[in-house]
Tab-separated table of C-alpha atoms in Angstrom:
chain	number	residue	atom	x	y	z
A	15	GLY	CA	119.274	62.061	119.102
A	16	ALA	CA	118.953	58.076	118.741
A	17	GLY	CA	115.592	58.092	117.196
A	18	VAL	CA	112.470	60.543	115.900
A	19	SER	CA	111.078	61.593	119.560
A	20	GLN	CA	107.798	63.078	119.507
A	21	SER	CA	105.968	65.197	122.295
A	22	PRO	CA	103.754	65.392	124.557
A	23	ARG	CA	102.967	61.694	124.210
A	24	TYR	CA	100.147	61.824	125.496
A	25	LYS	CA	97.092	65.259	125.294
A	26	VAL	CA	93.662	65.423	126.303
A	27	ALA	CA	92.330	68.388	124.716
A	28	LYS	CA	88.876	69.903	125.308
A	29	ARG	CA	86.756	70.508	122.364
A	30	GLY	CA	87.286	73.888	121.311
A	31	GLN	CA	91.114	73.697	122.454
A	32	ASP	CA	94.079	74.288	120.535
A	33	VAL	CA	96.862	72.026	120.174
A	34	ALA	CA	100.078	71.679	118.971
A	35	LEU	CA	102.263	68.726	118.775
A	36	ARG	CA	105.871	68.347	117.815
A	37	CYS	CA	108.272	66.540	115.993
A	38	ASP	CA	112.156	66.081	116.424
A	39	PRO	CA	113.454	64.294	113.615
A	40	ILE	CA	116.766	62.275	113.049
A	41	SER	CA	119.785	64.453	113.119
A	42	GLY	CA	120.414	65.235	109.161
A	43	HIS	CA	116.988	64.402	107.544
A	44	VAL	CA	115.798	65.964	105.119
A	45	SER	CA	112.427	64.888	104.751
A	46	LEU	CA	109.956	64.979	107.276
A	47	PHE	CA	106.197	63.456	107.481
A	48	TRP	CA	103.291	63.701	109.605
A	49	TYR	CA	100.553	60.707	109.781
A	50	GLN	CA	97.326	60.426	111.231
A	51	GLN	CA	96.185	56.876	112.806
A	52	ALA	CA	92.736	56.795	113.641
A	53	LEU	CA	92.009	53.209	116.468
A	54	GLY	CA	92.259	50.190	114.537
A	55	GLN	CA	93.511	51.421	111.411
A	56	GLY	CA	96.458	52.272	109.598
A	57	PRO	CA	98.128	55.704	109.571
A	58	GLU	CA	96.802	58.277	107.162
A	59	PHE	CA	99.705	60.655	105.204
A	60	LEU	CA	98.628	64.669	105.764
A	61	THR	CA	101.838	66.463	104.757
A	62	TYR	CA	105.346	66.542	104.016
A	63	PHE	CA	108.631	68.493	104.187
A	64	GLN	CA	111.779	68.912	102.551
A	65	ASN	CA	113.695	70.800	104.506
A	66	GLU	CA	111.815	73.633	105.650
A	67	ALA	CA	109.743	73.686	102.320
A	68	GLN	CA	106.071	71.969	102.964
A	69	LEU	CA	106.142	69.947	99.357
A	70	ASP	CA	102.604	68.030	100.160
A	71	LYS	CA	99.851	69.472	102.485
A	72	SER	CA	97.264	67.575	100.608
A	73	GLY	CA	95.966	65.289	103.390
A	74	LEU	CA	95.272	67.503	105.908
A	75	PRO	CA	91.796	67.170	106.678
A	76	SER	CA	90.525	70.408	107.187
A	77	ASP	CA	92.469	74.402	107.562
A	78	ARG	CA	92.099	73.651	111.152
A	79	PHE	CA	95.238	71.636	110.687
A	80	PHE	CA	98.423	73.199	110.102
A	81	ALA	CA	102.071	72.045	110.038
A	82	GLU	CA	105.203	73.822	109.829
A	83	ARG	CA	109.249	73.229	110.420
A	84	PRO	CA	110.536	76.925	109.894
A	85	GLU	CA	113.836	75.896	110.180
A	86	GLY	CA	114.151	73.045	108.493
A	87	SER	CA	114.700	70.964	111.594
A	88	VAL	CA	112.029	70.640	114.066
A	89	SER	CA	108.323	70.625	113.004
A	90	THR	CA	104.943	71.628	115.090
A	91	LEU	CA	101.778	69.990	113.971
A	92	LYS	CA	99.100	72.505	115.381
A	93	ILE	CA	95.148	71.629	114.952
A	94	GLN	CA	93.025	74.385	116.022
A	95	ARG	CA	89.738	74.418	117.705
A	96	THR	CA	89.575	70.747	118.182
A	97	GLN	CA	86.624	68.359	117.513
A	98	GLN	CA	86.221	64.216	118.490
A	99	GLU	CA	86.984	63.368	115.202
A	100	ASP	CA	90.473	65.077	115.406
A	101	SER	CA	91.164	61.897	118.584
A	102	ALA	CA	94.044	59.625	116.804
A	103	VAL	CA	97.297	59.203	117.196
A	104	TYR	CA	99.393	61.285	115.372
A	105	LEU	CA	102.512	59.964	113.785
A	106	CYS	CA	105.947	62.144	112.626
A	107	ALA	CA	108.610	60.171	110.198
A	108	SER	CA	111.950	61.347	109.162
A	109	SER	CA	113.947	60.585	106.382
A	110	LEU	CA	117.449	61.171	105.121
A	111	THR	CA	116.132	61.779	101.682
A	112	GLY	CA	112.086	61.114	100.456
A	113	ASN	CA	113.365	57.910	98.816
A	114	THR	CA	114.877	56.594	101.617
A	115	GLU	CA	113.492	54.412	104.339
A	116	ALA	CA	111.316	57.017	106.832
A	117	PHE	CA	112.164	56.305	110.435
A	118	PHE	CA	108.921	56.797	112.837
A	119	GLY	CA	108.189	58.341	116.291
A	120	GLN	CA	106.459	56.965	118.659
A	121	GLY	CA	103.711	59.330	118.675
A	122	THR	CA	101.416	61.555	120.068
A	123	ARG	CA	97.731	60.182	121.326
A	124	LEU	CA	95.540	63.261	121.055
A	125	THR	CA	91.984	62.565	122.896
A	126	VAL	CA	89.677	64.741	122.446
A	127	VAL	CA	86.698	65.439	125.622
B	27	GLN	CA	86.791	51.078	97.875
B	28	LYS	CA	90.295	51.499	99.858
B	29	GLU	CA	93.229	51.956	97.730
B	30	VAL	CA	95.265	49.188	100.125
B	31	GLU	CA	92.954	46.281	101.165
B	32	GLN	CA	94.354	44.194	104.159
B	33	ASP	CA	92.498	41.689	106.879
B	34	PRO	CA	92.445	43.514	110.014
B	35	GLY	CA	92.813	39.583	112.048
B	36	PRO	CA	93.337	38.994	114.791
B	37	LEU	CA	95.690	36.054	113.431
B	38	SER	CA	96.482	33.712	115.777
B	39	VAL	CA	98.973	30.725	115.481
B	40	PRO	CA	101.030	28.544	117.808
B	41	GLU	CA	104.698	29.094	118.101
B	42	GLY	CA	106.723	27.685	115.246
B	43	ALA	CA	104.361	28.230	112.536
B	44	ILE	CA	104.534	29.856	109.099
B	45	VAL	CA	102.833	33.156	108.827
B	46	SER	CA	100.927	34.539	105.756
B	47	LEU	CA	99.892	37.416	105.405
B	48	ASN	CA	98.343	39.793	102.788
B	49	CYS	CA	97.594	42.888	101.134
B	50	THR	CA	95.508	43.575	97.783
B	51	TYR	CA	96.153	46.901	95.810
B	52	SER	CA	93.915	48.724	93.417
B	53	ASN	CA	96.704	51.346	92.112
B	54	SER	CA	98.643	50.271	89.213
B	55	ALA	CA	101.012	53.565	89.966
B	56	PHE	CA	102.161	51.753	93.629
B	57	GLN	CA	105.878	50.978	92.986
B	58	TYR	CA	107.141	50.172	96.275
B	59	PHE	CA	105.795	48.204	98.575
B	60	MET	CA	106.754	48.007	102.582
B	61	TRP	CA	105.885	45.986	105.544
B	62	TYR	CA	106.076	47.730	108.604
B	63	ARG	CA	105.586	46.470	112.191
B	64	GLN	CA	103.981	47.864	114.915
B	65	TYR	CA	103.964	46.731	118.419
B	66	SER	CA	101.232	48.776	120.829
B	67	ARG	CA	101.515	52.038	121.357
B	68	LYS	CA	104.887	52.607	119.342
B	69	GLY	CA	105.463	53.368	115.933
B	70	PRO	CA	105.631	51.429	112.925
B	71	GLU	CA	108.741	50.069	112.276
B	72	LEU	CA	109.830	48.938	108.592
B	73	LEU	CA	110.733	45.185	108.244
B	74	MET	CA	111.152	45.197	104.710
B	75	TYR	CA	110.533	47.013	101.500
B	76	THR	CA	110.669	46.212	97.714
B	77	TYR	CA	110.579	47.650	94.389
B	78	SER	CA	109.827	45.051	92.017
B	79	SER	CA	107.828	41.886	91.077
B	80	GLY	CA	109.544	38.750	93.055
B	81	ASN	CA	110.655	37.775	96.340
B	82	LYS	CA	113.079	39.132	99.133
B	83	GLU	CA	114.101	37.295	101.914
B	84	ASP	CA	115.395	38.661	104.956
B	85	GLY	CA	116.357	35.702	107.571
B	86	ARG	CA	112.867	34.653	108.783
B	87	PHE	CA	110.605	37.263	106.787
B	88	THR	CA	110.277	36.792	102.659
B	89	ALA	CA	108.355	39.548	100.660
B	90	GLN	CA	106.817	38.749	97.938
B	91	VAL	CA	105.225	41.105	95.248
B	92	ASP	CA	102.718	40.162	92.440
B	93	LYS	CA	102.534	43.569	90.311
B	94	SER	CA	99.901	41.568	87.769
B	95	SER	CA	97.684	40.621	90.368
B	96	LYS	CA	98.092	43.271	92.533
B	97	TYR	CA	98.557	41.546	95.487
B	98	ILE	CA	101.619	41.140	98.065
B	99	SER	CA	102.459	38.964	100.517
B	100	LEU	CA	104.760	38.610	103.772
B	101	PHE	CA	105.600	35.405	105.463
B	102	ILE	CA	107.232	34.993	108.615
B	103	ARG	CA	108.709	31.071	109.065
B	104	ASP	CA	109.379	30.035	112.888
B	105	SER	CA	106.875	32.336	114.326
B	106	GLN	CA	108.079	33.527	117.715
B	107	PRO	CA	105.847	35.310	120.030
B	108	SER	CA	107.840	38.430	120.045
B	109	ASP	CA	106.653	38.110	116.496
B	110	SER	CA	103.069	39.113	118.375
B	111	ALA	CA	102.073	42.526	116.494
B	112	THR	CA	100.082	44.495	114.033
B	113	TYR	CA	101.574	44.255	110.561
B	114	LEU	CA	100.835	47.271	108.454
B	115	CYS	CA	101.699	47.189	104.524
B	116	ALA	CA	102.359	50.095	102.944
B	117	MET	CA	102.680	51.185	98.829
B	118	GLY	CA	104.588	54.280	97.465
B	119	MET	CA	104.941	55.782	93.954
B	120	ASN	CA	107.731	56.542	92.207
B	121	THR	CA	108.820	58.666	94.818
B	122	GLY	CA	109.611	56.104	97.247
B	123	PHE	CA	108.973	56.625	100.847
B	124	GLN	CA	106.921	60.088	100.456
B	125	LYS	CA	103.119	59.866	100.669
B	126	LEU	CA	103.230	56.642	101.816
B	127	VAL	CA	99.248	54.581	101.580
B	128	PHE	CA	99.047	52.213	104.306
B	129	GLY	CA	96.568	49.207	104.984
B	130	THR	CA	94.622	48.547	108.038
B	131	GLY	CA	97.252	46.352	109.676
B	132	THR	CA	96.605	43.009	110.372
B	133	ARG	CA	97.120	41.737	114.126
B	134	LEU	CA	98.977	38.487	114.661
B	135	LEU	CA	99.540	36.676	117.681
B	136	VAL	CA	101.824	33.826	118.384
B	137	SER	CA	101.132	31.346	121.543
B	138	PRO	CA	103.726	29.949	123.231
């Protein structure tokens, strides 16, 4: 595809529900990143993959958050037992290598009610 | 105290004005300095990035980095209504675009 694609664009979840957010990076991009952007704030780093290897997950806020990229392409961010404080826009970005420009998707806006 | 501080604005200017956007930071390990533009309900879009202190120009945009003061700026000349967006500064370690630390963003409004 032409850019990073994220789905769904919007997700409303009831508190306690599990959600899965999908990211399709730019074809051939080795590195993939997930960020969380709360309302009125800048994005905050969650986790980083190089191919299928998760090299850094230091930003994941709790063990309810889990990310995977099993074949080194599509990635899924899973949030278990969602809480209201999980409401945010979840941004995915990819780059050809970790040291080159990272291109962001449009994000998934998660609202937990 | 956050690692990267940025005034959230909003900053309102008339069309044609010169805009100055700024960030300060506390971590001297930052080596990459980026400016992103984010329109409402869109993902951030990279405008410019620099590696060293000094100025870098691209069209109407100039990025300035002063590592000694831990201060970076983005100047926009001849601002246009289409420049109305949130501008995010971001910083990275020697690993480049891995694990960026963003400011809160400054909302810019350019009126015709």
